[in-house]
Short mmCIF file of C-alpha atoms in Angstrom, two decimals:
data_model
loop_
_atom_site.label_atom_id
_atom_site.label_comp_id
_atom_site.label_asym_id
_atom_site.label_seq_id
_atom_site.Cartn_x
_atom_site.Cartn_y
_atom_site.Cartn_z
CA MET A 16 -2.52 -17.10 -63.21
CA THR A 17 -5.51 -18.89 -64.80
CA GLU A 18 -7.80 -18.13 -61.86
CA LEU A 19 -7.14 -14.40 -62.17
CA ILE A 20 -6.88 -14.11 -65.94
CA ASN A 21 -10.27 -15.59 -66.89
CA PRO A 22 -12.23 -12.60 -65.49
CA PHE A 23 -10.30 -10.28 -67.86
CA MET A 24 -13.18 -10.93 -70.25
CA HIS A 25 -15.03 -8.25 -68.27
CA PHE A 26 -12.79 -5.60 -69.80
CA HIS A 27 -13.85 -6.37 -73.37
CA VAL A 28 -17.09 -4.43 -72.81
CA ILE A 29 -15.29 -1.11 -72.24
CA LYS A 30 -15.85 1.25 -75.16
CA ASP A 31 -12.82 2.22 -77.25
CA TYR A 32 -13.08 5.87 -78.33
CA ARG A 33 -10.26 5.72 -80.89
CA GLN A 34 -10.94 5.90 -84.64
CA ALA A 35 -11.55 2.37 -85.87
CA GLY A 36 -9.17 2.59 -88.83
CA LYS A 37 -6.27 3.84 -86.74
CA ILE A 38 -6.13 1.20 -84.03
CA ASN A 39 -2.97 -0.92 -83.87
CA HIS A 40 -3.34 -2.23 -80.33
CA LYS A 41 -6.58 -3.67 -78.98
CA LEU A 42 -7.97 -1.93 -75.91
CA SER A 43 -8.33 -5.26 -74.09
CA ASP A 44 -4.63 -5.97 -74.73
CA ILE A 45 -3.62 -2.59 -73.31
CA ILE A 46 -5.73 -3.10 -70.19
CA LEU A 47 -4.42 -6.64 -69.74
CA MET A 48 -0.82 -5.44 -69.97
CA ILE A 49 -1.44 -2.57 -67.53
CA ILE A 50 -3.06 -4.82 -64.93
CA CYS A 51 -0.31 -7.43 -65.14
CA GLY A 52 2.36 -4.72 -65.06
CA VAL A 53 0.87 -3.03 -62.01
CA LEU A 54 0.46 -6.38 -60.23
CA SER A 55 4.16 -6.93 -60.91
CA GLY A 56 5.07 -3.71 -59.11
CA HIS A 57 5.32 -1.13 -61.92
CA ASP A 58 3.74 2.29 -61.29
CA THR A 59 4.64 4.17 -64.48
CA TRP A 60 3.65 3.67 -68.12
CA GLU A 61 7.32 3.18 -68.98
CA GLY A 62 7.56 0.43 -66.38
CA VAL A 63 4.44 -1.26 -67.77
CA VAL A 64 5.97 -1.15 -71.27
CA ASP A 65 9.19 -2.73 -69.97
CA PHE A 66 7.13 -5.48 -68.35
CA GLY A 67 5.23 -6.06 -71.59
CA ARG A 68 8.39 -6.44 -73.63
CA LEU A 69 9.89 -8.88 -71.15
CA ARG A 70 6.72 -10.94 -70.79
CA LEU A 71 5.27 -10.69 -74.29
CA ASP A 72 5.08 -14.47 -74.70
CA PHE A 73 3.05 -14.71 -71.50
CA LEU A 74 0.71 -11.88 -72.55
CA LYS A 75 0.08 -13.53 -75.94
CA GLN A 76 -1.48 -16.48 -74.13
CA TYR A 77 -4.39 -14.22 -73.14
CA GLY A 78 -4.40 -11.46 -75.78
CA ASP A 79 -3.53 -10.81 -79.44
CA PHE A 80 -0.61 -8.35 -79.33
CA LYS A 81 -0.23 -8.74 -83.10
CA GLU A 82 1.58 -5.39 -83.30
CA GLY A 83 3.73 -6.08 -80.27
CA ILE A 84 3.77 -3.82 -77.22
CA PRO A 85 2.28 -0.29 -77.40
CA SER A 86 4.42 2.69 -76.41
CA ALA A 87 4.06 4.55 -73.12
CA ASP A 88 2.59 7.53 -75.01
CA THR A 89 -0.05 5.31 -76.62
CA ILE A 90 -1.01 3.84 -73.25
CA ALA A 91 -1.30 7.29 -71.66
CA ARG A 92 -3.43 8.60 -74.54
CA VAL A 93 -5.78 5.59 -74.52
CA MET A 94 -6.23 5.68 -70.76
CA GLY A 95 -6.94 9.41 -70.91
CA MET A 96 -9.85 8.74 -73.29
CA MET A 97 -11.32 5.84 -71.36
CA SER A 98 -14.44 6.10 -69.21
CA THR A 99 -13.28 5.78 -65.61
CA THR A 100 -16.76 4.64 -64.58
CA ALA A 101 -16.74 1.81 -67.12
CA LEU A 102 -13.26 0.77 -66.00
CA GLN A 103 -14.32 0.86 -62.36
CA ASN A 104 -17.41 -1.28 -63.02
CA ALA A 105 -15.37 -3.82 -65.00
CA PHE A 106 -12.79 -3.98 -62.22
CA ILE A 107 -15.46 -4.63 -59.59
CA LYS A 108 -16.99 -7.43 -61.69
CA TRP A 109 -13.52 -8.93 -62.11
CA MET A 110 -12.89 -8.84 -58.36
CA ARG A 111 -16.33 -10.33 -57.73
CA ASP A 112 -15.37 -13.33 -59.86
CA CYS A 113 -11.92 -13.61 -58.28
CA HIS A 114 -13.22 -13.63 -54.72
CA THR A 115 -16.64 -14.72 -53.47
CA LEU A 116 -17.56 -13.10 -50.16
CA THR A 117 -18.97 -15.41 -47.51
CA ASP A 118 -21.42 -14.72 -44.67
CA GLY A 119 -19.77 -12.86 -41.82
CA GLU A 120 -16.77 -11.75 -43.85
CA VAL A 121 -15.53 -8.26 -43.04
CA VAL A 122 -15.47 -5.63 -45.79
CA ALA A 123 -13.62 -2.46 -44.78
CA ILE A 124 -14.47 0.83 -46.49
CA ASP A 125 -11.68 3.36 -46.15
CA GLY A 126 -10.56 6.54 -47.85
CA LYS A 127 -6.91 7.23 -48.63
CA THR A 128 -5.01 10.00 -50.38
CA VAL A 129 -2.81 8.57 -53.14
CA ARG A 130 0.80 9.13 -52.19
CA GLY A 131 2.67 11.41 -54.58
CA SER A 132 -0.49 12.46 -56.44
CA TYR A 133 -0.22 16.13 -55.41
CA ASP A 134 1.74 18.20 -57.94
CA LYS A 135 2.01 21.89 -57.07
CA SER A 136 3.88 22.76 -60.28
CA ARG A 137 0.98 21.47 -62.40
CA ASP A 138 -1.70 22.78 -60.03
CA GLN A 139 -2.82 19.18 -59.55
CA GLN A 140 -4.69 18.41 -56.34
CA ALA A 141 -4.01 15.21 -54.44
CA ILE A 142 -6.10 12.24 -55.56
CA HIS A 143 -8.36 10.78 -52.89
CA MET A 144 -9.78 7.28 -53.27
CA VAL A 145 -12.42 5.32 -51.39
CA ASN A 146 -11.61 1.61 -51.32
CA ALA A 147 -13.50 -1.52 -50.30
CA PHE A 148 -11.28 -4.31 -48.97
CA ALA A 149 -11.99 -7.92 -48.10
CA THR A 150 -9.95 -7.99 -44.90
CA ALA A 151 -9.49 -11.77 -44.90
CA ASN A 152 -7.01 -11.57 -47.76
CA GLY A 153 -6.49 -7.83 -48.33
CA MET A 154 -8.15 -7.93 -51.75
CA CYS A 155 -9.54 -4.67 -53.11
CA LEU A 156 -13.14 -5.33 -54.15
CA GLY A 157 -13.75 -1.89 -55.63
CA GLN A 158 -12.77 1.74 -55.42
CA ALA A 159 -14.00 5.20 -56.35
CA LYS A 160 -12.20 8.50 -56.85
CA VAL A 161 -13.51 11.47 -54.88
CA ASN A 162 -12.68 15.15 -55.24
CA ALA A 163 -12.13 15.69 -51.52
CA LYS A 164 -12.33 13.68 -48.31
CA THR A 165 -15.68 15.26 -47.43
CA ASN A 166 -17.15 13.80 -50.62
CA GLU A 167 -16.70 10.29 -49.23
CA ILE A 168 -20.17 10.66 -47.72
CA THR A 169 -21.79 10.83 -51.17
CA GLU A 170 -19.47 8.36 -52.91
CA ILE A 171 -19.60 5.52 -50.37
CA PRO A 172 -23.27 4.64 -51.11
CA LYS A 173 -22.47 4.57 -54.85
CA LEU A 174 -19.57 2.19 -54.25
CA LEU A 175 -21.70 -0.01 -51.99
CA GLU A 176 -24.36 -0.23 -54.69
CA LEU A 177 -21.84 -1.93 -57.01
CA LEU A 178 -20.68 -4.52 -54.47
CA ASP A 179 -22.19 -7.89 -53.61
CA ILE A 180 -21.92 -7.71 -49.80
CA ALA A 181 -24.93 -9.75 -48.67
CA GLY A 182 -24.21 -11.37 -45.32
CA CYS A 183 -21.00 -9.39 -44.77
CA LEU A 184 -20.02 -6.98 -42.01
CA VAL A 185 -19.12 -3.57 -43.45
CA THR A 186 -16.82 -1.41 -41.33
CA ILE A 187 -16.34 2.34 -41.93
CA ASP A 188 -14.63 5.09 -39.94
CA ALA A 189 -16.47 8.07 -38.44
CA MET A 190 -16.83 9.75 -41.84
CA GLY A 191 -19.23 6.97 -42.83
CA CYS A 192 -21.43 7.26 -39.74
CA GLN A 193 -24.42 8.54 -41.71
CA ARG A 194 -28.03 7.34 -41.87
CA LYS A 195 -28.04 7.05 -45.66
CA ILE A 196 -24.87 4.95 -45.64
CA ALA A 197 -26.21 2.67 -42.89
CA GLN A 198 -29.49 2.27 -44.79
CA LYS A 199 -27.66 1.40 -48.02
CA ILE A 200 -25.74 -1.35 -46.21
CA VAL A 201 -28.97 -2.75 -44.75
CA ASP A 202 -30.60 -2.59 -48.19
CA LYS A 203 -27.73 -4.74 -49.49
CA SER A 204 -28.55 -7.38 -46.82
CA ALA A 205 -25.34 -6.69 -44.88
CA ASP A 206 -24.50 -5.55 -41.36
CA TYR A 207 -22.50 -2.44 -40.44
CA LEU A 208 -19.98 -1.40 -37.81
CA LEU A 209 -19.52 2.39 -37.82
CA ALA A 210 -17.20 4.53 -35.72
CA VAL A 211 -18.78 7.41 -33.78
CA LYS A 212 -16.86 10.67 -33.28
CA GLY A 213 -17.49 14.38 -33.11
CA ASN A 214 -19.12 14.64 -36.54
CA GLN A 215 -22.14 13.02 -34.86
CA GLY A 216 -22.06 15.15 -31.73
CA LYS A 217 -25.32 14.04 -30.12
CA LEU A 218 -24.66 10.38 -30.79
CA GLU A 219 -21.14 10.67 -29.39
CA GLU A 220 -22.53 12.39 -26.29
CA VAL A 221 -25.07 9.60 -25.71
CA PHE A 222 -22.39 6.94 -26.10
CA SER A 223 -20.04 8.74 -23.71
CA GLU A 224 -22.75 9.03 -21.06
CA TYR A 225 -23.93 5.44 -21.40
CA TYR A 226 -20.57 3.65 -21.70
CA HIS A 227 -18.96 5.14 -18.60
CA PRO A 228 -16.15 3.32 -16.69
CA SER A 229 -18.36 1.99 -13.89
CA MET A 230 -20.89 0.67 -16.41
CA LEU A 231 -18.15 -1.46 -18.00
CA GLN A 232 -17.78 -3.35 -14.74
CA GLU A 233 -21.53 -3.95 -14.44
CA PHE A 234 -22.26 -4.88 -18.07
CA SER A 235 -23.76 -8.39 -18.31
CA GLY A 236 -24.00 -8.80 -22.09
CA ASP A 237 -21.47 -10.18 -24.55
CA SER A 238 -18.11 -8.45 -24.27
CA TYR A 239 -14.43 -8.79 -25.10
CA ALA A 240 -11.38 -6.97 -23.77
CA SER A 241 -7.75 -6.92 -24.87
CA GLN A 242 -4.55 -5.24 -23.72
CA ASP A 243 -1.60 -4.28 -25.91
CA LYS A 244 1.61 -2.37 -25.40
CA SER A 245 1.93 0.44 -27.93
CA HIS A 246 4.07 3.59 -28.05
CA GLY A 247 5.36 2.96 -24.55
CA ARG A 248 1.96 2.61 -22.92
CA LEU A 249 -0.53 -0.12 -22.09
CA GLU A 250 -3.72 0.16 -24.16
CA THR A 251 -6.94 -1.53 -23.07
CA ARG A 252 -9.74 -2.05 -25.59
CA CYS A 253 -13.25 -3.17 -24.71
CA ALA A 254 -15.98 -4.34 -27.09
CA LEU A 255 -19.54 -4.59 -25.77
CA VAL A 256 -22.61 -5.91 -27.57
CA ASN A 257 -25.73 -4.03 -26.50
CA LYS A 258 -29.02 -4.96 -28.16
CA ASP A 259 -31.06 -2.40 -26.21
CA LEU A 260 -31.07 0.49 -28.69
CA SER A 261 -33.53 2.48 -26.59
CA VAL A 262 -30.58 3.99 -24.74
CA LEU A 263 -29.66 5.87 -27.91
CA GLY A 264 -32.79 7.99 -27.72
CA ILE A 265 -34.80 9.45 -30.59
CA GLY A 266 -33.83 12.09 -33.11
CA ILE A 267 -30.08 11.96 -32.50
CA TYR A 268 -29.05 11.13 -36.06
CA THR A 269 -28.21 13.53 -38.84
CA ASP A 270 -28.11 12.87 -42.57
#
């Protein structure tokens, strides 16, 4: 655990909004317990508390816990007061220390709706998150909460700004096929691989016309093809590397 615990020092900079004279449990202790509890598979405050009580001796190696383990209500109240932006930034710095990205490493940006986050009885909309993963080991490098899937377009550049991705290959689905996102990746000294679909109609049309079946047979550049059986059918995938961008034309991008 030493390799992962040392970066917990990043969380000491998060501001505690509780009244100074009424604090029994240090904020850094609460965050430490939550992270360890979640990493151990607990997804409720009650579960985190149970973990803390069972592993109090372990937690005391890295925190104070002079007043023991806080209650689930205390954890919920403290987390409700905390700045999510500050927590996000601290998490990203922690992940940066835990895993150093190397040249050519793939970082996948993907948006997912949190399972079980929609609550009709409380009029609570589903929570949608944008995550950045180091695909080599599945480590989450950073994440951002968005109000709706369409807001990924504005949140992805903000998330990229916080990441150290120099020399990496950033992959994003069709939602991220935007000039501003591509420019942000280039500004961070990284490369990008973006999917093209109907949200970029003109670009999709150009690709469809250029990469036609007969052209695949005649292509002389770098390429790779694979075949897999999936859902009762044989799927063929082709990857071509074309450095002649003139075929894409001018003025086909949208913001």
